[in-house]
Short mmCIF file of C-alpha atoms and ligand atoms in Angstrom, two decimals:
data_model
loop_
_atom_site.label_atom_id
_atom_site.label_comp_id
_atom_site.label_asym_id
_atom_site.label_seq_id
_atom_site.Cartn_x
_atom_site.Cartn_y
_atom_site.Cartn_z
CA UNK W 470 29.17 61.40 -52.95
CA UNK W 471 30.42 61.35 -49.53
CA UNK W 472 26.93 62.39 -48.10
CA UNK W 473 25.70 59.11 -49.20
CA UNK W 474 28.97 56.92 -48.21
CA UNK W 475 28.56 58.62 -44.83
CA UNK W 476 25.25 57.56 -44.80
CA UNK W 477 25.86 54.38 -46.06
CA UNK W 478 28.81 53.81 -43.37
CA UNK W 479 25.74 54.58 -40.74
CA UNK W 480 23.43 52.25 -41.79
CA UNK W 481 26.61 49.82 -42.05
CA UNK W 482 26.92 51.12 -38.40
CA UNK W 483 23.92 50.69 -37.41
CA UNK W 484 23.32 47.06 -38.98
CA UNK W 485 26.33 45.80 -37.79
CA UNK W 486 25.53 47.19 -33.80
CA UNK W 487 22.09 45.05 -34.25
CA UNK W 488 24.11 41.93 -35.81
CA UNK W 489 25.95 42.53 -32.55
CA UNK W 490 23.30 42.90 -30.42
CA UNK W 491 21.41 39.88 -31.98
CA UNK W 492 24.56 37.90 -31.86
CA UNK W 493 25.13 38.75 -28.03
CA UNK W 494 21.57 38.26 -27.55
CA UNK W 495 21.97 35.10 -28.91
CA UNK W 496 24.51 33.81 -27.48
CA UNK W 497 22.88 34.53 -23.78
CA UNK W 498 20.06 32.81 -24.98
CA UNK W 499 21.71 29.69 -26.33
CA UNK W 500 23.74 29.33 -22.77
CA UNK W 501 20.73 29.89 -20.81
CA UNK W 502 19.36 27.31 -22.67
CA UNK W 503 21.92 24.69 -22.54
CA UNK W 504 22.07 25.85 -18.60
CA UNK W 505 18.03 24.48 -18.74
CA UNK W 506 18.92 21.58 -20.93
CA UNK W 507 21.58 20.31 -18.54
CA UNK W 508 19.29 21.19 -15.22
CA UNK W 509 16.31 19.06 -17.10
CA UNK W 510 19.22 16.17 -18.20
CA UNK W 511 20.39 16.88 -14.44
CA UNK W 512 17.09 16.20 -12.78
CA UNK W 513 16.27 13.20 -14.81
CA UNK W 514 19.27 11.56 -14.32
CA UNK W 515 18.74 12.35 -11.11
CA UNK W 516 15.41 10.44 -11.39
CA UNK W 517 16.14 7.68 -12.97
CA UNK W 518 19.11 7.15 -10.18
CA UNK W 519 16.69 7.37 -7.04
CA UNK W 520 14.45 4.90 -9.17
CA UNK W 521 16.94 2.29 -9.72
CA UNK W 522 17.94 3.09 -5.76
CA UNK W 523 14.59 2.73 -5.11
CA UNK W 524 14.33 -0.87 -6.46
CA UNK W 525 17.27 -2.35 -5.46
CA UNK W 526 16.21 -1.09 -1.64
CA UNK W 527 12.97 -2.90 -2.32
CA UNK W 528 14.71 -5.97 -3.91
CA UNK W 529 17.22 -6.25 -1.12
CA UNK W 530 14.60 -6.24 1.35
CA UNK W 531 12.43 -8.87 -0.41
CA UNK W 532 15.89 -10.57 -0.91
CA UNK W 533 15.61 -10.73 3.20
CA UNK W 534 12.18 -12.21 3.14
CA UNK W 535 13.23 -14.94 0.45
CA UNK W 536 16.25 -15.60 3.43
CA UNK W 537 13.95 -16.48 6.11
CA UNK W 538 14.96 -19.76 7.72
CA UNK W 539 11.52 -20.49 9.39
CA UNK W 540 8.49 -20.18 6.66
CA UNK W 541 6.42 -21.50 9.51
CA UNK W 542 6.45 -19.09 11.30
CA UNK W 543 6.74 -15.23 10.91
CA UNK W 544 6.94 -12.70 13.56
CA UNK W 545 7.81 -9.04 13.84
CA UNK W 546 11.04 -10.23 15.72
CA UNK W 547 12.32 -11.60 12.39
CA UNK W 548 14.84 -9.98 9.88
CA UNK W 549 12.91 -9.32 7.39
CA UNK W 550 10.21 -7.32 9.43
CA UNK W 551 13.02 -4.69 10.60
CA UNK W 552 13.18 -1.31 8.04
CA UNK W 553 16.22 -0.87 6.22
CA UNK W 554 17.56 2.27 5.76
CA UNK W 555 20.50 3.43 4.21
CA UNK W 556 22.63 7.14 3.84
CA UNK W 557 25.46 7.61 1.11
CA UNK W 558 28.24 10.10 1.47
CA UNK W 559 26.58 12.03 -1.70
CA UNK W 560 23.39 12.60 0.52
CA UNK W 561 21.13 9.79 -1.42
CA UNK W 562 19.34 7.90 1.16
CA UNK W 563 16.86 4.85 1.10
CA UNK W 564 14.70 2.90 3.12
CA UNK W 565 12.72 -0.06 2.82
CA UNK W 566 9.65 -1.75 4.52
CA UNK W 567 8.44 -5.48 4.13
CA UNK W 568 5.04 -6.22 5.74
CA UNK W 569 2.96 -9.26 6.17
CA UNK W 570 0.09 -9.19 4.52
CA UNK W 571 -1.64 -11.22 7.59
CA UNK W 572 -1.24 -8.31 9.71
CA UNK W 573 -4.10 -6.43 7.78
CA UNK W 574 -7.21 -7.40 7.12
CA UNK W 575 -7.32 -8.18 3.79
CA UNK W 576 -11.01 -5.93 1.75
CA UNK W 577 -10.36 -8.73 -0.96
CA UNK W 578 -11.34 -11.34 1.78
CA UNK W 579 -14.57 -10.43 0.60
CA UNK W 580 -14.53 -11.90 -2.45
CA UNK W 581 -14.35 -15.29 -1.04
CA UNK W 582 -15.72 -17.47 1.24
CA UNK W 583 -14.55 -20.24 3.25
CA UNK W 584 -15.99 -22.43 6.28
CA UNK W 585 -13.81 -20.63 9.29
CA UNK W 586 -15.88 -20.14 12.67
CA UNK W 587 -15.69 -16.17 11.66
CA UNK W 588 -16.53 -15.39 7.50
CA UNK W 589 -14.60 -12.59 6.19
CA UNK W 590 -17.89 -10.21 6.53
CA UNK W 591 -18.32 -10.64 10.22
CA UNK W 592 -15.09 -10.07 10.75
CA UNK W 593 -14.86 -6.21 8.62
CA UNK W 594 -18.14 -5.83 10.33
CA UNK W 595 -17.09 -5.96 13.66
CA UNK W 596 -13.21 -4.36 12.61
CA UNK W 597 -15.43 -1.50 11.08
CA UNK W 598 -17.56 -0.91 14.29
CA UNK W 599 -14.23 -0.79 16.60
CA UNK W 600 -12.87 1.98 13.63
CA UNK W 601 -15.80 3.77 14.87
CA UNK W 602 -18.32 3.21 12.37
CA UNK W 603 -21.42 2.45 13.49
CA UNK W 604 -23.67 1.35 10.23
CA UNK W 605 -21.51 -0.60 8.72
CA UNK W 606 -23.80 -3.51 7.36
CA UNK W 607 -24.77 -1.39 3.75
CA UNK W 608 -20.44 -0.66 2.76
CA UNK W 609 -19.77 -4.34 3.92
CA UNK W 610 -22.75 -5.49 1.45
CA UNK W 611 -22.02 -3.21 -0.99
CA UNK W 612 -18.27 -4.36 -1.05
CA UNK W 613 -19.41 -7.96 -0.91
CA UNK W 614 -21.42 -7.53 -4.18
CA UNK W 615 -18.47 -5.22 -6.04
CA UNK W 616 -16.02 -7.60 -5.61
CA UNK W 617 -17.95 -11.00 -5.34
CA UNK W 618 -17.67 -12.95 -8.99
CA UNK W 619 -21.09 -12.91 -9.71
CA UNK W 620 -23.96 -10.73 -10.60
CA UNK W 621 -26.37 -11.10 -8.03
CA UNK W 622 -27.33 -9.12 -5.15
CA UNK W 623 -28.40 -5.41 -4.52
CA UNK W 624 -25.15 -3.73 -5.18
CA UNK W 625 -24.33 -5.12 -8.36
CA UNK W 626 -24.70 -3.87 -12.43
CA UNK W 627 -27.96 -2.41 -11.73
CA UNK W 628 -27.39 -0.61 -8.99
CA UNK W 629 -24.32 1.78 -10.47
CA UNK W 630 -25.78 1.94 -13.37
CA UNK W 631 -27.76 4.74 -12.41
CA UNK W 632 -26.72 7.74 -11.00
CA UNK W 633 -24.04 10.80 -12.17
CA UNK W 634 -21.34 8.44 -13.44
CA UNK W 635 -22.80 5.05 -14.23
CA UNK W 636 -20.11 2.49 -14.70
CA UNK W 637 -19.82 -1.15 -14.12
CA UNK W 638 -18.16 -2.91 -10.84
CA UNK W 639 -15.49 -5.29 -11.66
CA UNK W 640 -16.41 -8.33 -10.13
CA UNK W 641 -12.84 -9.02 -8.93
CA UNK W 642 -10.81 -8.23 -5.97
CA UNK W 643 -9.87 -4.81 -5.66
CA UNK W 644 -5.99 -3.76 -7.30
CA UNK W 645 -5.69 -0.56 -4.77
CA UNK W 646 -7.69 0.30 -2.38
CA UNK W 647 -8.26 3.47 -3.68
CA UNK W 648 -10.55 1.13 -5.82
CA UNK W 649 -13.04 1.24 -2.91
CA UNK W 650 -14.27 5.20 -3.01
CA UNK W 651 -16.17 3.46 -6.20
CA UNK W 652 -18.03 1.29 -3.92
CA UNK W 653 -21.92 2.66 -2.74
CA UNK W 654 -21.49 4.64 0.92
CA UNK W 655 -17.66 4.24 1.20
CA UNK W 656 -16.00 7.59 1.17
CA UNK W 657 -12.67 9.03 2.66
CA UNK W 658 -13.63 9.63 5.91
CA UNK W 659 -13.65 6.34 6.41
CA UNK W 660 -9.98 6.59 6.09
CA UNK W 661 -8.94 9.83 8.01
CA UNK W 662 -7.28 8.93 11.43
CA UNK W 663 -9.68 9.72 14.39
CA UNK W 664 -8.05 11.08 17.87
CA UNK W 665 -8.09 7.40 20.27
CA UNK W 666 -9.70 8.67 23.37
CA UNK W 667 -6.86 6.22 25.38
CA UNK W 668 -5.58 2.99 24.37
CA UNK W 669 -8.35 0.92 26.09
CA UNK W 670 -10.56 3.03 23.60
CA UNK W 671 -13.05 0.21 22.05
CA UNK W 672 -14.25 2.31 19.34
CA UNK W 673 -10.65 4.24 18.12
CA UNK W 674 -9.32 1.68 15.92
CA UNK W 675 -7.50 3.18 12.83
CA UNK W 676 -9.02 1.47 9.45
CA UNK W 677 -6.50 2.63 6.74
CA UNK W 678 -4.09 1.23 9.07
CA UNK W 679 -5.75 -1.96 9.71
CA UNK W 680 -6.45 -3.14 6.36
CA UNK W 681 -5.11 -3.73 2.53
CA UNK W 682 -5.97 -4.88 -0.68
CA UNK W 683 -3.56 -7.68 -1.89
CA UNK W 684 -3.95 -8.12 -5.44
CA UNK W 685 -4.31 -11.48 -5.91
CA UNK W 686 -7.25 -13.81 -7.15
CA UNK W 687 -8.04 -15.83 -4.35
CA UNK W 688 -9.59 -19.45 -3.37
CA UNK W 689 -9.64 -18.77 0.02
CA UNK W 690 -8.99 -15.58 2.73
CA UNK W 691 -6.06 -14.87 3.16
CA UNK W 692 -5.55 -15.16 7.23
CA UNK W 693 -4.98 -12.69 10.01
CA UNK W 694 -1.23 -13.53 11.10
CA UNK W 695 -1.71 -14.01 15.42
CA UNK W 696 1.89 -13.05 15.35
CA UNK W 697 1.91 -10.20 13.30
CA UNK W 698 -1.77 -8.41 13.38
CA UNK W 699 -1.79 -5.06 15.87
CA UNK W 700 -5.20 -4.97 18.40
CA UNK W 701 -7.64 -3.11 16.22
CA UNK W 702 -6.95 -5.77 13.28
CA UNK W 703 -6.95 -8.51 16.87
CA UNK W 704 -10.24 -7.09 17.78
CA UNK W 705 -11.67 -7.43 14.41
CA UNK W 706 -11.07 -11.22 13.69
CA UNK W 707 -11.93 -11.97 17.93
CA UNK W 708 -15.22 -10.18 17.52
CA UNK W 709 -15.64 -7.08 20.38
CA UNK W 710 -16.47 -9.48 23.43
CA UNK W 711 -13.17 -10.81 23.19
CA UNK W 712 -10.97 -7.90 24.36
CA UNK W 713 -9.18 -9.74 27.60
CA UNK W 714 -8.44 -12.68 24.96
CA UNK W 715 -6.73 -10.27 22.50
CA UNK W 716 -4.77 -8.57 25.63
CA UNK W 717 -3.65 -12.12 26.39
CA UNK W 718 -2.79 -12.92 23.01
CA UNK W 719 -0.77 -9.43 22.80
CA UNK W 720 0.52 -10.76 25.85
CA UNK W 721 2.05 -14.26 24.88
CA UNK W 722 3.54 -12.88 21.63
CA UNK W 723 5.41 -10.67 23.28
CA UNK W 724 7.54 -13.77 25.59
CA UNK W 725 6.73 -16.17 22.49
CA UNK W 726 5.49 -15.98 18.74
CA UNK W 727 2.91 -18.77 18.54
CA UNK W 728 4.36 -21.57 16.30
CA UNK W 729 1.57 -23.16 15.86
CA UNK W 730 -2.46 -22.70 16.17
CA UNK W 731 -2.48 -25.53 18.52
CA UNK W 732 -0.28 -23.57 20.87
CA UNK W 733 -2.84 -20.41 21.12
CA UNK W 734 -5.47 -23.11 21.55
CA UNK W 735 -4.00 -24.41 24.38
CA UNK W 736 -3.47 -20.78 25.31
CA UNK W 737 -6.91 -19.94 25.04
CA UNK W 738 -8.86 -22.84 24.28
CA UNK W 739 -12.39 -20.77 23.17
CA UNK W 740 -10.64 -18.21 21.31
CA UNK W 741 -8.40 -20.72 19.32
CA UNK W 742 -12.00 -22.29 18.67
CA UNK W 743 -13.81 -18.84 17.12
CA UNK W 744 -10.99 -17.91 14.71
CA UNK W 745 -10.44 -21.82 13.39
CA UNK W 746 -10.02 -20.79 9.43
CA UNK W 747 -9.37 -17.36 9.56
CA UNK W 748 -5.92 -16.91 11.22
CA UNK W 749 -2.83 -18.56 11.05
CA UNK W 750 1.18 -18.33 12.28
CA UNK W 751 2.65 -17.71 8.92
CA UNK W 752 2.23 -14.95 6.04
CA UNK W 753 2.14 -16.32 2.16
CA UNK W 754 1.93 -12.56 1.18
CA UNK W 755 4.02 -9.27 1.57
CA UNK W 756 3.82 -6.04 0.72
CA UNK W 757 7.21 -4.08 0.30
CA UNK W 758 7.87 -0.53 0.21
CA UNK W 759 10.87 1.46 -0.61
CA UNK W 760 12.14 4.95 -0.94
CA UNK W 761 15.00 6.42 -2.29
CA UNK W 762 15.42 10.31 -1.77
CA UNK W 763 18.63 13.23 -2.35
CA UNK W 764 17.33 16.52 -1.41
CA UNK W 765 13.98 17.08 -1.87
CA UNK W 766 13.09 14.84 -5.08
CA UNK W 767 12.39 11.18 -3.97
CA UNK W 768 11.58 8.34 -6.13
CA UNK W 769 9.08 4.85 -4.43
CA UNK W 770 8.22 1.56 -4.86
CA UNK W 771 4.91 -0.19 -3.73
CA UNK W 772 5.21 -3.92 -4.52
CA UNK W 773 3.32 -7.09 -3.60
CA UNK W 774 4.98 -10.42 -3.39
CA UNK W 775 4.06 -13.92 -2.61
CA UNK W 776 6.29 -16.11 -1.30
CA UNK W 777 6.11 -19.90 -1.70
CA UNK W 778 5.27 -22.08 1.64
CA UNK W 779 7.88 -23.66 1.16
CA UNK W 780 11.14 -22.68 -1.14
CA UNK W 781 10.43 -19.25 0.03
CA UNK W 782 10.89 -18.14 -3.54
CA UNK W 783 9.38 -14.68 -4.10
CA UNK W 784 6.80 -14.34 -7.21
CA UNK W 785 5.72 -10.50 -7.59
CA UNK W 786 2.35 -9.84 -8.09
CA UNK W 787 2.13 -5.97 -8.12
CA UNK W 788 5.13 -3.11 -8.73
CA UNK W 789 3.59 0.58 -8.74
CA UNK W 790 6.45 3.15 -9.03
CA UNK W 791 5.78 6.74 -7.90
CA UNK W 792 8.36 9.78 -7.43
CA UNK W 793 7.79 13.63 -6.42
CA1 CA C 1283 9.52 -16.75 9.21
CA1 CA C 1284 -20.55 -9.15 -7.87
#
């Protein structure tokens, strides 16, 4: 029955062209696949090399720090305080950035108290007012009370537990400081850079850029470095009256790092007197960062470190790891 062969031989036809088309179909599919696969394999290798780069920027430079000859001293004019960067032939790149944690004023401060001339909440008070704000006194109590180790006070279980999103404050020093947009009346604005009318500008200082949060329990403050701190962080810890004595401080840096407190006091006999306890000539704690980048994917590090008075070894405290 030919009729039906020849219709057979059609559908055979036919199949076959859609096995075909399947198959070819297929086929484009798998390699477009496997293309994918090896782009995703591609990009996290890629990853995971900017991430080791990434650390071993950020453990070179902390291997720096741990190389300092004089612990007694630290100044911006030291190795450790210049960024490292570095560009490979392949187009990988990295830099790396240790800072003293005495350069900042440290929010944990807070937590503490101690018996220096200046206590930790005069001192954000008056480094809050030169950042321009102006009613400072409830964030500064509230922040006292959140990260103080006890319950008592107006800002403490109580007070959060009302409200939208009732939750309870820690009690402990703060581990980021994006910790304090929990705390009553802070909010980001606090944090946004403000235009400095000129650079004699009493009320332009720059807060995010002025402070930190070192995570670390503390027994004490941890003190302003004279050597290290910028003028809005200066102004802070002097109190506002004392502008010419931060100028002069600026000043004397510049031809000499202090090496001692009795050589500001001798510069400046009354300022030397109002920050007794909270400064100091040497940093015990260091914040490192480090970036490692090909193209446009980049991989960081954010690590705190402190370093022993006096073998200089390096204990880490904190290691966040972020890429984009
Ligand atoms: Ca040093
Ligand atoms: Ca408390």
């Amino acid at each position: 029955m030919p009729r039906r062969v020849a219709a057979r031989s059609g559908m055979a036809l036919i199949l076959t062209l859609a096995a075909i088309v399947l198959a070819a179909g297929l086929a484009l599919f798998l390699q477009a696949r496997a293309v994918a696969l090896s782009r995703a394999e591609q990009s996290e290798l890629l990853r995971d090399r900017l991430r080791l780069a990434a650390a071993e920027a950020a453990r070179e430079a902390l291997w720096t720090l741990a190389s300092d000859e004089d612990l007694q001293v630290d100044h911006l004019g030291e190795d450790w305080a210049s960024p490292r960067e570095t560009a490979g032939e392949d187009g990988l790149s990295t830099w790396a950035l240790v800072e003293d944690a005495g350069r900042f004023f440290n929010w944990n401060n807070l937590s503490v108290s101690n018996r220096a001339t200046r206590a930790p909440r005069d001192i954000l008070l008056d480094l809050m007012t030169f950042c321009g704000d102006f009613t400072p006194v409830v964030r500064v109590d509230a922040l006292e009370d959140f990260v103080d180790a006890d319950g008592e006070g107006s800002y403490e279980a109580d007070f959060y537990r009302i409200g939208e999103t009732p939750f309870q404050p820690p009690n402990r020093g703060l581990w980021a400081p994006a910790e304090l947009l929990r705390v009553h009346a802070f909010s980001a604005d606090l944090f946004r850079p403000r235009p400095r009318s000129g650079p004699d500008d009493l009320f332009g200082g720059d807060l995010a850029a002025s402070t930190v949060a070192v995570p670390m329990a503390l027994e004490a403050p941890i003190p302003v470095n004279v050597n290290t701190a910028g003028r809005d962080v200066l102004m802070g810890v002097t109190g506002l009256q004392q502008e010419a004595a931060v100028r002069a401080v600026l000043a004397l840096r510049q031809v000499q790092p202090f090496e001692s407190l009795a050589m500001m006091f001798m510069a400046s006999p009354e300022l030397a007197a109002a920050l007794e306890g909270s400064v100091g000539t040497a940093s015990s704690c260091f914040r490192v960062r480090a970036r490692a980048a090909m193209g446009d994917v980049h991989r960081s590090v954010l690590a705190w470190v402190e370093r022993d008075a006096k073998s200089g070894d390096i204990r880490i405290l904190q290691w966040v790891e972020e890429g984009g």
